[in-house]
Amino acid sequence: MGGKEEKGLQTQWWKIDTEKPQEQYIRRAAEIIREGGLVAFPTETVYGLGAHAFLPQALKRIFSAKGRPQDNPLILHVAAVEEVKDLAADIPLKAQVLMERFWPGPLTLILKKLPHIPAEVTAGLETVALRMPEHKTALALIKEAGVPLAAPSANRSGYPSPTMAEHVYADLNGRIEAILDSGPTGLGLESTILDVTQETPVILRPGGVTREEITETVGEVIAAESKSLESQEIPKAPGMKYKHYSPKAEVILIEGKVETILQAAAKISEGLRKEGKRVGLLFTEDVWRQAKEETPVSGDYQKSIGERENLASVAHNIYRELRQCDEYGLDVVLTETYISEGLGSALMDRLLKSAEHKVVKV
Ligand code: TXA
Ligand code: MG
């Protein structure tokens, strides 16, 4: 993959007012979609790369623009709950209840597909992934296009998902027709993927809607655990077997009490810098607060990425900061781990993958 596909397009970049998406841009973007082109658009989670759900040629272009493996299926984005009956063969009661509570929002449901859905969307599976995003720009585009949009995250495959139009441009300039720029996305991590084809729903990817919220709504759920690539059997969400969310820099997670993390980081950083490596330090305020004058921690880039009490702040910042570390040409990024509950589950899932499960316990 990669390298071979064309980069010759003139990518249009339009600033869109989220509260009142300008009609002229939404209309032009919808036209591009209907003609088989690719448009990146914001959602409340991350930016998506949209194509017409029923045009195989357009769908194929998503895979080549991203350098995405062909066997990784796409999520269809709809603008209304009613559209689901035209896409799914069966809508179990639990799915209906979940849609009612969490749509529009960061919950993707896996349902049995109807036969007319192209194989390029489902990668040959009997199921289809459906989600109604909450972002007004996304909803305006889907409505105007008049068809569901197949849309993966708008990054080059394997790289952290884009939370800003600038990230999309850096990855896909020249490969797609247009970018709708509504500024940074809110959540900053992808949607939860929930398989509701079985009696007990299975979380295939933790995300913006938490396990706790799902349990509260429909009872017991199974959480497919985040495992290292080597130890994973056949993954349920095909995309989860690939290297993911990884900046070019090596990511190392430090697990420990807030009081000890910074000291450990200082030691590791010192060792790495002696080897000539450039080191980035991404920690929460809670950890930075432990900094004492007598133990100065030095990295080549240091940043506060939020607060432990407010994991939404960390989720919002993490992909941007990982990309920033690459911008600065860092070799290694040291960052901390989080409690695996609520939004912390999604955060840890992404961090473990970007670190390829390298965790230093202190
Ligand atoms: O928040 C999000 O979900 C973003 C925004 C743009 O909506 N989209 C997103 O798409 O993260 P993508 O393609 O990067 O991740 C979709 C994941 C992949 O791991 C894929 O394998 C899985 O969903 N998936 C899609 N269809 C599936 C299906 N029928 N069965 C199981 N997993 C599926
Ligand atoms: Mg993705």
PDB file of N, CA and C in Angstrom, residues 134-203:
ATOM      1  N   GLU A 134     -23.358  13.506  15.524  1.00  0.00           N
ATOM      2  CA  GLU A 134     -24.089  14.616  16.121  1.00  0.00           C
ATOM      3  C   GLU A 134     -23.689  15.968  15.513  1.00  0.00           C
ATOM      4  N   HIS A 135     -22.507  16.009  14.898  1.00  0.00           N
ATOM      5  CA  HIS A 135     -21.974  17.275  14.402  1.00  0.00           C
ATOM      6  C   HIS A 135     -22.862  17.872  13.306  1.00  0.00           C
ATOM      7  N   LYS A 136     -23.167  19.161  13.438  1.00  0.00           N
ATOM      8  CA  LYS A 136     -24.101  19.783  12.494  1.00  0.00           C
ATOM      9  C   LYS A 136     -23.562  19.821  11.071  1.00  0.00           C
ATOM     10  N   THR A 137     -22.253  19.999  10.938  1.00  0.00           N
ATOM     11  CA  THR A 137     -21.668  20.020   9.593  1.00  0.00           C
ATOM     12  C   THR A 137     -21.817  18.648   8.938  1.00  0.00           C
ATOM     13  N   ALA A 138     -21.578  17.599   9.718  1.00  0.00           N
ATOM     14  CA  ALA A 138     -21.716  16.232   9.189  1.00  0.00           C
ATOM     15  C   ALA A 138     -23.160  15.975   8.777  1.00  0.00           C
ATOM     16  N   LEU A 139     -24.089  16.331   9.647  1.00  0.00           N
ATOM     17  CA  LEU A 139     -25.498  16.079   9.350  1.00  0.00           C
ATOM     18  C   LEU A 139     -25.952  16.856   8.118  1.00  0.00           C
ATOM     19  N   ALA A 140     -25.477  18.091   8.010  1.00  0.00           N
ATOM     20  CA  ALA A 140     -25.854  18.902   6.843  1.00  0.00           C
ATOM     21  C   ALA A 140     -25.335  18.258   5.555  1.00  0.00           C
ATOM     22  N   LEU A 141     -24.124  17.753   5.591  1.00  0.00           N
ATOM     23  CA  LEU A 141     -23.540  17.134   4.390  1.00  0.00           C
ATOM     24  C   LEU A 141     -24.279  15.848   4.013  1.00  0.00           C
ATOM     25  N   ILE A 142     -24.560  14.996   4.992  1.00  0.00           N
ATOM     26  CA  ILE A 142     -25.246  13.729   4.696  1.00  0.00           C
ATOM     27  C   ILE A 142     -26.634  14.008   4.112  1.00  0.00           C
ATOM     28  N   LYS A 143     -27.340  14.958   4.732  1.00  0.00           N
ATOM     29  CA  LYS A 143     -28.688  15.292   4.246  1.00  0.00           C
ATOM     30  C   LYS A 143     -28.651  15.799   2.816  1.00  0.00           C
ATOM     31  N   GLU A 144     -27.719  16.713   2.561  1.00  0.00           N
ATOM     32  CA  GLU A 144     -27.637  17.330   1.232  1.00  0.00           C
ATOM     33  C   GLU A 144     -27.214  16.304   0.187  1.00  0.00           C
ATOM     34  N   ALA A 145     -26.334  15.380   0.564  1.00  0.00           N
ATOM     35  CA  ALA A 145     -25.900  14.344  -0.382  1.00  0.00           C
ATOM     36  C   ALA A 145     -27.065  13.401  -0.700  1.00  0.00           C
ATOM     37  N   GLY A 146     -27.963  13.231   0.268  1.00  0.00           N
ATOM     38  CA  GLY A 146     -29.140  12.394   0.029  1.00  0.00           C
ATOM     39  C   GLY A 146     -28.852  10.905   0.092  1.00  0.00           C
ATOM     40  N   VAL A 147     -27.654  10.537   0.510  1.00  0.00           N
ATOM     41  CA  VAL A 147     -27.281   9.120   0.665  1.00  0.00           C
ATOM     42  C   VAL A 147     -26.441   8.986   1.931  1.00  0.00           C
ATOM     43  N   PRO A 148     -26.390   7.773   2.491  1.00  0.00           N
ATOM     44  CA  PRO A 148     -25.465   7.578   3.617  1.00  0.00           C
ATOM     45  C   PRO A 148     -24.026   7.769   3.135  1.00  0.00           C
ATOM     46  N   LEU A 149     -23.173   8.242   4.018  1.00  0.00           N
ATOM     47  CA  LEU A 149     -21.763   8.403   3.676  1.00  0.00           C
ATOM     48  C   LEU A 149     -20.951   7.301   4.325  1.00  0.00           C
ATOM     49  N   ALA A 150     -20.205   6.575   3.499  1.00  0.00           N
ATOM     50  CA  ALA A 150     -19.230   5.637   4.043  1.00  0.00           C
ATOM     51  C   ALA A 150     -18.047   6.488   4.461  1.00  0.00           C
ATOM     52  N   ALA A 151     -17.610   6.360   5.719  1.00  0.00           N
ATOM     53  CA  ALA A 151     -16.518   7.226   6.169  1.00  0.00           C
ATOM     54  C   ALA A 151     -15.663   6.594   7.262  1.00  0.00           C
ATOM     55  N   PRO A 152     -14.414   6.322   6.935  1.00  0.00           N
ATOM     56  CA  PRO A 152     -13.446   5.968   7.976  1.00  0.00           C
ATOM     57  C   PRO A 152     -12.861   7.263   8.529  1.00  0.00           C
ATOM     58  N   SER A 153     -12.018   7.176   9.522  1.00  0.00           N
ATOM     59  CA  SER A 153     -11.320   8.369   9.986  1.00  0.00           C
ATOM     60  C   SER A 153     -10.431   8.876   8.840  1.00  0.00           C
ATOM     61  N   ALA A 154     -10.287  10.215   8.748  1.00  0.00           N
ATOM     62  CA  ALA A 154      -9.647  10.824   7.581  1.00  0.00           C
ATOM     63  C   ALA A 154      -8.135  10.977   7.745  1.00  0.00           C
ATOM     64  N   ASN A 155      -7.489   9.892   8.158  1.00  0.00           N
ATOM     65  CA  ASN A 155      -6.027   9.892   8.319  1.00  0.00           C
ATOM     66  C   ASN A 155      -5.434   8.849   7.374  1.00  0.00           C
ATOM     67  N   ARG A 156      -4.120   8.932   7.123  1.00  0.00           N
ATOM     68  CA  ARG A 156      -3.447   7.825   6.456  1.00  0.00           C
ATOM     69  C   ARG A 156      -3.506   6.635   7.414  1.00  0.00           C
ATOM     70  N   SER A 157      -3.725   5.464   6.870  1.00  0.00           N
ATOM     71  CA  SER A 157      -3.922   4.267   7.681  1.00  0.00           C
ATOM     72  C   SER A 157      -2.776   4.072   8.679  1.00  0.00           C
ATOM     73  N   GLY A 158      -3.128   3.776   9.930  1.00  0.00           N
ATOM     74  CA  GLY A 158      -2.115   3.505  10.945  1.00  0.00           C
ATOM     75  C   GLY A 158      -1.748   4.710  11.788  1.00  0.00           C
ATOM     76  N   TYR A 159      -1.997   5.910  11.267  1.00  0.00           N
ATOM     77  CA  TYR A 159      -1.629   7.139  11.948  1.00  0.00           C
ATOM     78  C   TYR A 159      -2.762   7.582  12.885  1.00  0.00           C
ATOM     79  N   PRO A 160      -2.461   8.423  13.897  1.00  0.00           N
ATOM     80  CA  PRO A 160      -3.562   8.859  14.779  1.00  0.00           C
ATOM     81  C   PRO A 160      -4.676   9.549  13.987  1.00  0.00           C
ATOM     82  N   SER A 161      -5.908   9.346  14.404  1.00  0.00           N
ATOM     83  CA  SER A 161      -7.048   9.960  13.720  1.00  0.00           C
ATOM     84  C   SER A 161      -6.957  11.481  13.793  1.00  0.00           C
ATOM     85  N   PRO A 162      -7.491  12.159  12.765  1.00  0.00           N
ATOM     86  CA  PRO A 162      -7.411  13.619  12.724  1.00  0.00           C
ATOM     87  C   PRO A 162      -8.473  14.282  13.588  1.00  0.00           C
ATOM     88  N   THR A 163      -8.072  15.205  14.422  1.00  0.00           N
ATOM     89  CA  THR A 163      -9.040  15.954  15.213  1.00  0.00           C
ATOM     90  C   THR A 163      -9.120  17.405  14.748  1.00  0.00           C
ATOM     91  N   MET A 164      -8.329  17.736  13.733  1.00  0.00           N
ATOM     92  CA  MET A 164      -8.362  19.080  13.146  1.00  0.00           C
ATOM     93  C   MET A 164      -8.216  18.962  11.632  1.00  0.00           C
ATOM     94  N   ALA A 165      -8.757  19.956  10.904  1.00  0.00           N
ATOM     95  CA  ALA A 165      -8.654  19.933   9.441  1.00  0.00           C
ATOM     96  C   ALA A 165      -7.189  19.918   9.005  1.00  0.00           C
ATOM     97  N   GLU A 166      -6.328  20.554   9.786  1.00  0.00           N
ATOM     98  CA  GLU A 166      -4.898  20.587   9.462  1.00  0.00           C
ATOM     99  C   GLU A 166      -4.316  19.169   9.407  1.00  0.00           C
ATOM    100  N   HIS A 167      -4.804  18.291  10.283  1.00  0.00           N
ATOM    101  CA  HIS A 167      -4.317  16.906  10.283  1.00  0.00           C
ATOM    102  C   HIS A 167      -4.745  16.185   9.004  1.00  0.00           C
ATOM    103  N   VAL A 168      -5.993  16.450   8.594  1.00  0.00           N
ATOM    104  CA  VAL A 168      -6.500  15.823   7.367  1.00  0.00           C
ATOM    105  C   VAL A 168      -5.658  16.292   6.184  1.00  0.00           C
ATOM    106  N   TYR A 169      -5.409  17.585   6.146  1.00  0.00           N
ATOM    107  CA  TYR A 169      -4.639  18.166   5.040  1.00  0.00           C
ATOM    108  C   TYR A 169      -3.238  17.558   4.987  1.00  0.00           C
ATOM    109  N   ALA A 170      -2.616  17.433   6.155  1.00  0.00           N
ATOM    110  CA  ALA A 170      -1.255  16.883   6.203  1.00  0.00           C
ATOM    111  C   ALA A 170      -1.227  15.448   5.660  1.00  0.00           C
ATOM    112  N   ASP A 171      -2.265  14.684   5.924  1.00  0.00           N
ATOM    113  CA  ASP A 171      -2.287  13.274   5.511  1.00  0.00           C
ATOM    114  C   ASP A 171      -2.814  13.066   4.090  1.00  0.00           C
ATOM    115  N   LEU A 172      -3.781  13.887   3.677  1.00  0.00           N
ATOM    116  CA  LEU A 172      -4.534  13.540   2.462  1.00  0.00           C
ATOM    117  C   LEU A 172      -4.545  14.617   1.380  1.00  0.00           C
ATOM    118  N   ASN A 173      -3.784  15.671   1.577  1.00  0.00           N
ATOM    119  CA  ASN A 173      -3.718  16.712   0.553  1.00  0.00           C
ATOM    120  C   ASN A 173      -3.330  16.106  -0.796  1.00  0.00           C
ATOM    121  N   GLY A 174      -4.104  16.454  -1.836  1.00  0.00           N
ATOM    122  CA  GLY A 174      -3.817  15.946  -3.170  1.00  0.00           C
ATOM    123  C   GLY A 174      -4.471  14.605  -3.474  1.00  0.00           C
ATOM    124  N   ARG A 175      -5.058  13.984  -2.441  1.00  0.00           N
ATOM    125  CA  ARG A 175      -5.690  12.667  -2.639  1.00  0.00           C
ATOM    126  C   ARG A 175      -7.207  12.742  -2.559  1.00  0.00           C
ATOM    127  N   ILE A 176      -7.736  13.881  -2.071  1.00  0.00           N
ATOM    128  CA  ILE A 176      -9.190  14.000  -1.892  1.00  0.00           C
ATOM    129  C   ILE A 176      -9.644  15.345  -2.451  1.00  0.00           C
ATOM    130  N   GLU A 177     -10.944  15.458  -2.747  1.00  0.00           N
ATOM    131  CA  GLU A 177     -11.428  16.681  -3.396  1.00  0.00           C
ATOM    132  C   GLU A 177     -11.564  17.857  -2.432  1.00  0.00           C
ATOM    133  N   ALA A 178     -12.050  17.594  -1.210  1.00  0.00           N
ATOM    134  CA  ALA A 178     -12.327  18.736  -0.328  1.00  0.00           C
ATOM    135  C   ALA A 178     -12.286  18.380   1.145  1.00  0.00           C
ATOM    136  N   ILE A 179     -12.041  19.419   1.951  1.00  0.00           N
ATOM    137  CA  ILE A 179     -12.081  19.293   3.409  1.00  0.00           C
ATOM    138  C   ILE A 179     -13.051  20.341   3.947  1.00  0.00           C
ATOM    139  N   LEU A 180     -14.006  19.910   4.753  1.00  0.00           N
ATOM    140  CA  LEU A 180     -14.873  20.854   5.453  1.00  0.00           C
ATOM    141  C   LEU A 180     -14.260  21.070   6.832  1.00  0.00           C
ATOM    142  N   ASP A 181     -13.846  22.286   7.093  1.00  0.00           N
ATOM    143  CA  ASP A 181     -13.112  22.607   8.324  1.00  0.00           C
ATOM    144  C   ASP A 181     -14.016  23.330   9.314  1.00  0.00           C
ATOM    145  N   SER A 182     -14.423  22.613  10.358  1.00  0.00           N
ATOM    146  CA  SER A 182     -15.207  23.268  11.427  1.00  0.00           C
ATOM    147  C   SER A 182     -14.394  23.363  12.702  1.00  0.00           C
ATOM    148  N   GLY A 183     -13.085  23.386  12.588  1.00  0.00           N
ATOM    149  CA  GLY A 183     -12.248  23.500  13.782  1.00  0.00           C
ATOM    150  C   GLY A 183     -12.066  22.146  14.467  1.00  0.00           C
ATOM    151  N   PRO A 184     -11.457  22.165  15.667  1.00  0.00           N
ATOM    152  CA  PRO A 184     -11.167  20.915  16.372  1.00  0.00           C
ATOM    153  C   PRO A 184     -12.447  20.148  16.717  1.00  0.00           C
ATOM    154  N   THR A 185     -12.380  18.820  16.665  1.00  0.00           N
ATOM    155  CA  THR A 185     -13.542  18.016  17.035  1.00  0.00           C
ATOM    156  C   THR A 185     -13.670  17.999  18.558  1.00  0.00           C
ATOM    157  N   GLY A 186     -14.856  17.710  19.048  1.00  0.00           N
ATOM    158  CA  GLY A 186     -15.098  17.798  20.489  1.00  0.00           C
ATOM    159  C   GLY A 186     -14.459  16.668  21.274  1.00  0.00           C
ATOM    160  N   LEU A 187     -14.885  15.447  20.968  1.00  0.00           N
ATOM    161  CA  LEU A 187     -14.461  14.296  21.757  1.00  0.00           C
ATOM    162  C   LEU A 187     -12.988  13.959  21.555  1.00  0.00           C
ATOM    163  N   GLY A 188     -12.564  13.865  20.323  1.00  0.00           N
ATOM    164  CA  GLY A 188     -11.150  13.597  20.058  1.00  0.00           C
ATOM    165  C   GLY A 188     -10.770  12.133  19.971  1.00  0.00           C
ATOM    166  N   LEU A 189     -11.670  11.222  20.306  1.00  0.00           N
ATOM    167  CA  LEU A 189     -11.480   9.777  20.107  1.00  0.00           C
ATOM    168  C   LEU A 189     -12.669   9.275  19.289  1.00  0.00           C
ATOM    169  N   GLU A 190     -12.503   8.098  18.675  1.00  0.00           N
ATOM    170  CA  GLU A 190     -13.541   7.582  17.796  1.00  0.00           C
ATOM    171  C   GLU A 190     -14.757   7.052  18.571  1.00  0.00           C
ATOM    172  N   SER A 191     -15.785   6.734  17.801  1.00  0.00           N
ATOM    173  CA  SER A 191     -17.025   6.210  18.390  1.00  0.00           C
ATOM    174  C   SER A 191     -16.814   4.823  18.991  1.00  0.00           C
ATOM    175  N   THR A 192     -17.719   4.457  19.884  1.00  0.00           N
ATOM    176  CA  THR A 192     -17.785   3.092  20.407  1.00  0.00           C
ATOM    177  C   THR A 192     -18.395   2.212  19.323  1.00  0.00           C
ATOM    178  N   ILE A 193     -17.808   1.039  19.086  1.00  0.00           N
ATOM    179  CA  ILE A 193     -18.416   0.110  18.128  1.00  0.00           C
ATOM    180  C   ILE A 193     -19.034  -1.043  18.910  1.00  0.00           C
ATOM    181  N   LEU A 194     -20.348  -1.201  18.735  1.00  0.00           N
ATOM    182  CA  LEU A 194     -21.091  -2.194  19.505  1.00  0.00           C
ATOM    183  C   LEU A 194     -21.792  -3.164  18.566  1.00  0.00           C
ATOM    184  N   ASP A 195     -21.475  -4.441  18.710  1.00  0.00           N
ATOM    185  CA  ASP A 195     -22.120  -5.483  17.911  1.00  0.00           C
ATOM    186  C   ASP A 195     -23.426  -5.862  18.586  1.00  0.00           C
ATOM    187  N   VAL A 196     -24.534  -5.568  17.922  1.00  0.00           N
ATOM    188  CA  VAL A 196     -25.847  -5.891  18.508  1.00  0.00           C
ATOM    189  C   VAL A 196     -26.545  -6.993  17.708  1.00  0.00           C
ATOM    190  N   THR A 197     -25.753  -7.812  17.025  1.00  0.00           N
ATOM    191  CA  THR A 197     -26.356  -8.920  16.271  1.00  0.00           C
ATOM    192  C   THR A 197     -26.607 -10.125  17.178  1.00  0.00           C
ATOM    193  N   GLN A 198     -26.040 -10.109  18.380  1.00  0.00           N
ATOM    194  CA  GLN A 198     -26.275 -11.217  19.317  1.00  0.00           C
ATOM    195  C   GLN A 198     -27.056 -10.710  20.519  1.00  0.00           C
ATOM    196  N   GLU A 199     -27.611 -11.657  21.263  1.00  0.00           N
ATOM    197  CA  GLU A 199     -28.447 -11.308  22.408  1.00  0.00           C
ATOM    198  C   GLU A 199     -27.695 -10.384  23.380  1.00  0.00           C
ATOM    199  N   THR A 200     -26.448 -10.769  23.707  1.00  0.00           N
ATOM    200  CA  THR A 200     -25.640  -9.910  24.569  1.00  0.00           C
ATOM    201  C   THR A 200     -24.712  -9.067  23.691  1.00  0.00           C
ATOM    202  N   PRO A 201     -24.893  -7.754  23.685  1.00  0.00           N
ATOM    203  CA  PRO A 201     -24.063  -6.908  22.821  1.00  0.00           C
ATOM    204  C   PRO A 201     -22.578  -6.982  23.189  1.00  0.00           C
ATOM    205  N   VAL A 202     -21.724  -6.831  22.173  1.00  0.00           N
ATOM    206  CA  VAL A 202     -20.280  -6.898  22.385  1.00  0.00           C
ATOM    207  C   VAL A 202     -19.633  -5.574  21.964  1.00  0.00           C
ATOM    208  N   ILE A 203     -18.847  -4.993  22.858  1.00  0.00           N
ATOM    209  CA  ILE A 203     -18.104  -3.775  22.499  1.00  0.00           C
ATOM    210  C   ILE A 203     -16.859  -4.203  21.724  1.00  0.00           C
TER     211      ILE A 203
END
